[in-house]
PDB file of C-alpha atoms in Angstrom:
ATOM      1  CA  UNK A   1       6.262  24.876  12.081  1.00  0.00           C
ATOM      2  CA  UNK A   2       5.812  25.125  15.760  1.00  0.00           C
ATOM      3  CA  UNK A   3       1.850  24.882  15.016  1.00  0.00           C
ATOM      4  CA  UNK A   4       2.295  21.804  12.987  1.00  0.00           C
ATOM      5  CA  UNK A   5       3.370  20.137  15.593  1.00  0.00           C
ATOM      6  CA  UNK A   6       0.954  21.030  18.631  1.00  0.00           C
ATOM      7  CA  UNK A   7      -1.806  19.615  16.061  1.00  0.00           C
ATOM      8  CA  UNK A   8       0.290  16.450  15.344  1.00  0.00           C
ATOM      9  CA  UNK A   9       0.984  15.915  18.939  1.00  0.00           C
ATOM     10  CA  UNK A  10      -2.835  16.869  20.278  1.00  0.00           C
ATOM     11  CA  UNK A  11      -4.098  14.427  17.545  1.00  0.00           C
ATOM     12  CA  UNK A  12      -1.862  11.722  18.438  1.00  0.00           C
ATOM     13  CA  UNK A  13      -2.717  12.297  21.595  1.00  0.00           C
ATOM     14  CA  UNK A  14      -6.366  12.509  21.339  1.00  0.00           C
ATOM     15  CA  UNK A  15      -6.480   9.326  18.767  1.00  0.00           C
ATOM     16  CA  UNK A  16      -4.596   7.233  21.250  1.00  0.00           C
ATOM     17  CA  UNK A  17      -7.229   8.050  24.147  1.00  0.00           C
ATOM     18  CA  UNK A  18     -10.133   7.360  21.723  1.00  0.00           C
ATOM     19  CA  UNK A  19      -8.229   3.804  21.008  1.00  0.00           C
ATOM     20  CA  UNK A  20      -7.758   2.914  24.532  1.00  0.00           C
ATOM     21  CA  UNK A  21     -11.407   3.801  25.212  1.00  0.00           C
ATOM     22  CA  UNK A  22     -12.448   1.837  21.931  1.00  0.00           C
ATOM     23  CA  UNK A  23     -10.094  -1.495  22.870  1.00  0.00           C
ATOM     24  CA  UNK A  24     -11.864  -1.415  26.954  1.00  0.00           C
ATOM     25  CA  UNK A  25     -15.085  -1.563  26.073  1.00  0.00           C
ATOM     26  CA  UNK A  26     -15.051  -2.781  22.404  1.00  0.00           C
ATOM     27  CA  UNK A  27     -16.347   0.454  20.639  1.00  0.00           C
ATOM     28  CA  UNK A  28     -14.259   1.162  17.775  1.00  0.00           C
ATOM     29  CA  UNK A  29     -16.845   3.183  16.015  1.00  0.00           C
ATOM     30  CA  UNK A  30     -15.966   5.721  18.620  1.00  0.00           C
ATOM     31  CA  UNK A  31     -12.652   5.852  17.017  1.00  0.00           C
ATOM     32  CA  UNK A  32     -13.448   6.724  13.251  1.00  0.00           C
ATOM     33  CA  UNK A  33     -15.817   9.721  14.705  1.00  0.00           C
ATOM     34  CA  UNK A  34     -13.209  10.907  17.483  1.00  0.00           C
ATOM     35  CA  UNK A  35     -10.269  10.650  14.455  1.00  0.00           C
ATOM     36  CA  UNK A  36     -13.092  12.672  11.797  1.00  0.00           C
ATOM     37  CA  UNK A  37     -13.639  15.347  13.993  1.00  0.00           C
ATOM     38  CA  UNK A  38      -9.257  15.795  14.950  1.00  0.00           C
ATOM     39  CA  UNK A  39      -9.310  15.644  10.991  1.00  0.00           C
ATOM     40  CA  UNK A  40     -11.609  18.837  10.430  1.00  0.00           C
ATOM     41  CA  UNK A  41     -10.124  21.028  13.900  1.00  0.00           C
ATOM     42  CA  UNK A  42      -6.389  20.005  12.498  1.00  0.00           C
ATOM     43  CA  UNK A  43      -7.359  21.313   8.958  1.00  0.00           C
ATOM     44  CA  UNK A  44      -9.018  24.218  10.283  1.00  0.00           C
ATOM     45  CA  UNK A  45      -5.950  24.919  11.969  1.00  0.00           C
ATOM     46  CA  UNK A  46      -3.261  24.275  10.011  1.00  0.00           C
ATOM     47  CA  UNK A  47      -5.108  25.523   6.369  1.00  0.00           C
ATOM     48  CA  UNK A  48      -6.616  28.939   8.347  1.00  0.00           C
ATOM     49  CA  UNK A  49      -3.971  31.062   6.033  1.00  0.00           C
ATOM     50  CA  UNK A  50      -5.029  29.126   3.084  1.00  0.00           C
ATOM     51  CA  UNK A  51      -9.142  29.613   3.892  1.00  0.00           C
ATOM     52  CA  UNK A  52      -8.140  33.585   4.810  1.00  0.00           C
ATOM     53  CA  UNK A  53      -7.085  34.332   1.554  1.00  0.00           C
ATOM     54  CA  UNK A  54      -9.025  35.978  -1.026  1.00  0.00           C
ATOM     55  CA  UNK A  55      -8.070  36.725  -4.350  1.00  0.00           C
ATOM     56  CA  UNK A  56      -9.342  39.327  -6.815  1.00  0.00           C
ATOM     57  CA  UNK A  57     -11.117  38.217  -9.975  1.00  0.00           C
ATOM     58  CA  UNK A  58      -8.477  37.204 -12.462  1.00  0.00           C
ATOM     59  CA  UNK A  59      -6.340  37.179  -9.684  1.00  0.00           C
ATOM     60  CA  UNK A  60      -3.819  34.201  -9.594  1.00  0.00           C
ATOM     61  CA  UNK A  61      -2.836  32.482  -6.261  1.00  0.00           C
ATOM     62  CA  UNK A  62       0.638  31.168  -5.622  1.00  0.00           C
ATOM     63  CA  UNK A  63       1.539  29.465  -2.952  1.00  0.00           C
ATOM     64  CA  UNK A  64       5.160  30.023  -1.746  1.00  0.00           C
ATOM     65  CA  UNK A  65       7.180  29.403   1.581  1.00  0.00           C
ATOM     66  CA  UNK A  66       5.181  28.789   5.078  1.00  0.00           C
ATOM     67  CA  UNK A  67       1.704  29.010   3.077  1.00  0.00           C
ATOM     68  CA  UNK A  68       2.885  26.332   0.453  1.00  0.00           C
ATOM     69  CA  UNK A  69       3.970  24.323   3.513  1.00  0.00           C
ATOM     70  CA  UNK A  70       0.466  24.790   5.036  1.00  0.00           C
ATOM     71  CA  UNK A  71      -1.454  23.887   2.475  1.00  0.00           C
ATOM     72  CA  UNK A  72       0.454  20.385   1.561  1.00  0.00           C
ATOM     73  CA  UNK A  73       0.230  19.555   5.911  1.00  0.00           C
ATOM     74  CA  UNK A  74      -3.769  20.011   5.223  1.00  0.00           C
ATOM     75  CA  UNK A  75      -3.720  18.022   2.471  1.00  0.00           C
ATOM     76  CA  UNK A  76      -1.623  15.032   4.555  1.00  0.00           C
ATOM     77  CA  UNK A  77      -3.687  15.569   7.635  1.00  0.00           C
ATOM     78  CA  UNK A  78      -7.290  14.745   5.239  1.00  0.00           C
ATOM     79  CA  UNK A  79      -5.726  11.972   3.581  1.00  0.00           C
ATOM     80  CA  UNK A  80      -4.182  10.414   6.786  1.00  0.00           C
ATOM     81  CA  UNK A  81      -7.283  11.331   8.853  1.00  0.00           C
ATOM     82  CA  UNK A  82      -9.672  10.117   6.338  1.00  0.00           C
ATOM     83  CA  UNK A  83      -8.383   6.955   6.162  1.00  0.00           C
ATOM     84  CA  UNK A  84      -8.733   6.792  10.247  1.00  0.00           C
ATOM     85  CA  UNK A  85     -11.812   7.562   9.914  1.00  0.00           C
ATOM     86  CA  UNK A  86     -13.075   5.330   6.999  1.00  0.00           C
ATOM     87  CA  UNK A  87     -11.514   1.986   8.609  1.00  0.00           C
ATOM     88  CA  UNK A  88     -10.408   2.926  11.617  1.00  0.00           C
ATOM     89  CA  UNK A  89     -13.364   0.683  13.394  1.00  0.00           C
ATOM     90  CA  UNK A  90     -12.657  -2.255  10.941  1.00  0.00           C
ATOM     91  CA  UNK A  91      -8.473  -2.283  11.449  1.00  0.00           C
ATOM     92  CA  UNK A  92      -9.269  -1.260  15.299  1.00  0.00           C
ATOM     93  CA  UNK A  93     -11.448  -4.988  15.623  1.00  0.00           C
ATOM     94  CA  UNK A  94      -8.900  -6.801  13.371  1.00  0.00           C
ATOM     95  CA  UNK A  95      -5.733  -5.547  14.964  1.00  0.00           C
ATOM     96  CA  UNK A  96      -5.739  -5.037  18.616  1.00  0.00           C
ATOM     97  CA  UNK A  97      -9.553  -6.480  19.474  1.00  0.00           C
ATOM     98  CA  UNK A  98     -11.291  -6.300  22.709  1.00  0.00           C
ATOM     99  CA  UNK A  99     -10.321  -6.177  25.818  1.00  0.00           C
TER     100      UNK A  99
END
């Protein structure tokens, strides 16, 4: 859980500088491929269990516990991220402007 968190907070983080960079000078492209790259480093990071595994041939994968956990934070983390990414630049100019 602890991990969750230092990639939620480094995002955040990292998304908010990219935002205050994009509302000064009135780049908010810079935004959708700053939030697209935190999307693929947080899934790498969070999913890393997940990618590890490697079942035998007829070989069924359950997911239980911290590794079911895991894999449904990656899944948030894509859909959140992608949508930052997609229309982050349009909401960005809509919402808060230029400076």
């Amino acid at each position: 859980m602890k991990r969750h968190l230092i990639v939620f907070y480094v995002v955040v983080v990292v998304l908010l500088m990219a935002g205050r960079f994009a509302w000064q000078h009135c780049v908010w492209e810079v935004l959708s491929s700053v939030s697209s790259a935190a999307v693929i480093a947080s899934t790498l990071i969070i999913g890393w269990k997940v990618i590890r595994m490697r079942p035998e041939a007829g070989d069924e994968v359950t997911l239980r516990g911290d590794l079911l956990a895991s894999t449904r934070m990656a899944i948030l983390v894509l859909c959140v991220g992608m949508l930052f990414a997609g229309f982050g630049d349009v909401f960005g100019k809509a919402i808060f402007g230029c400076r």
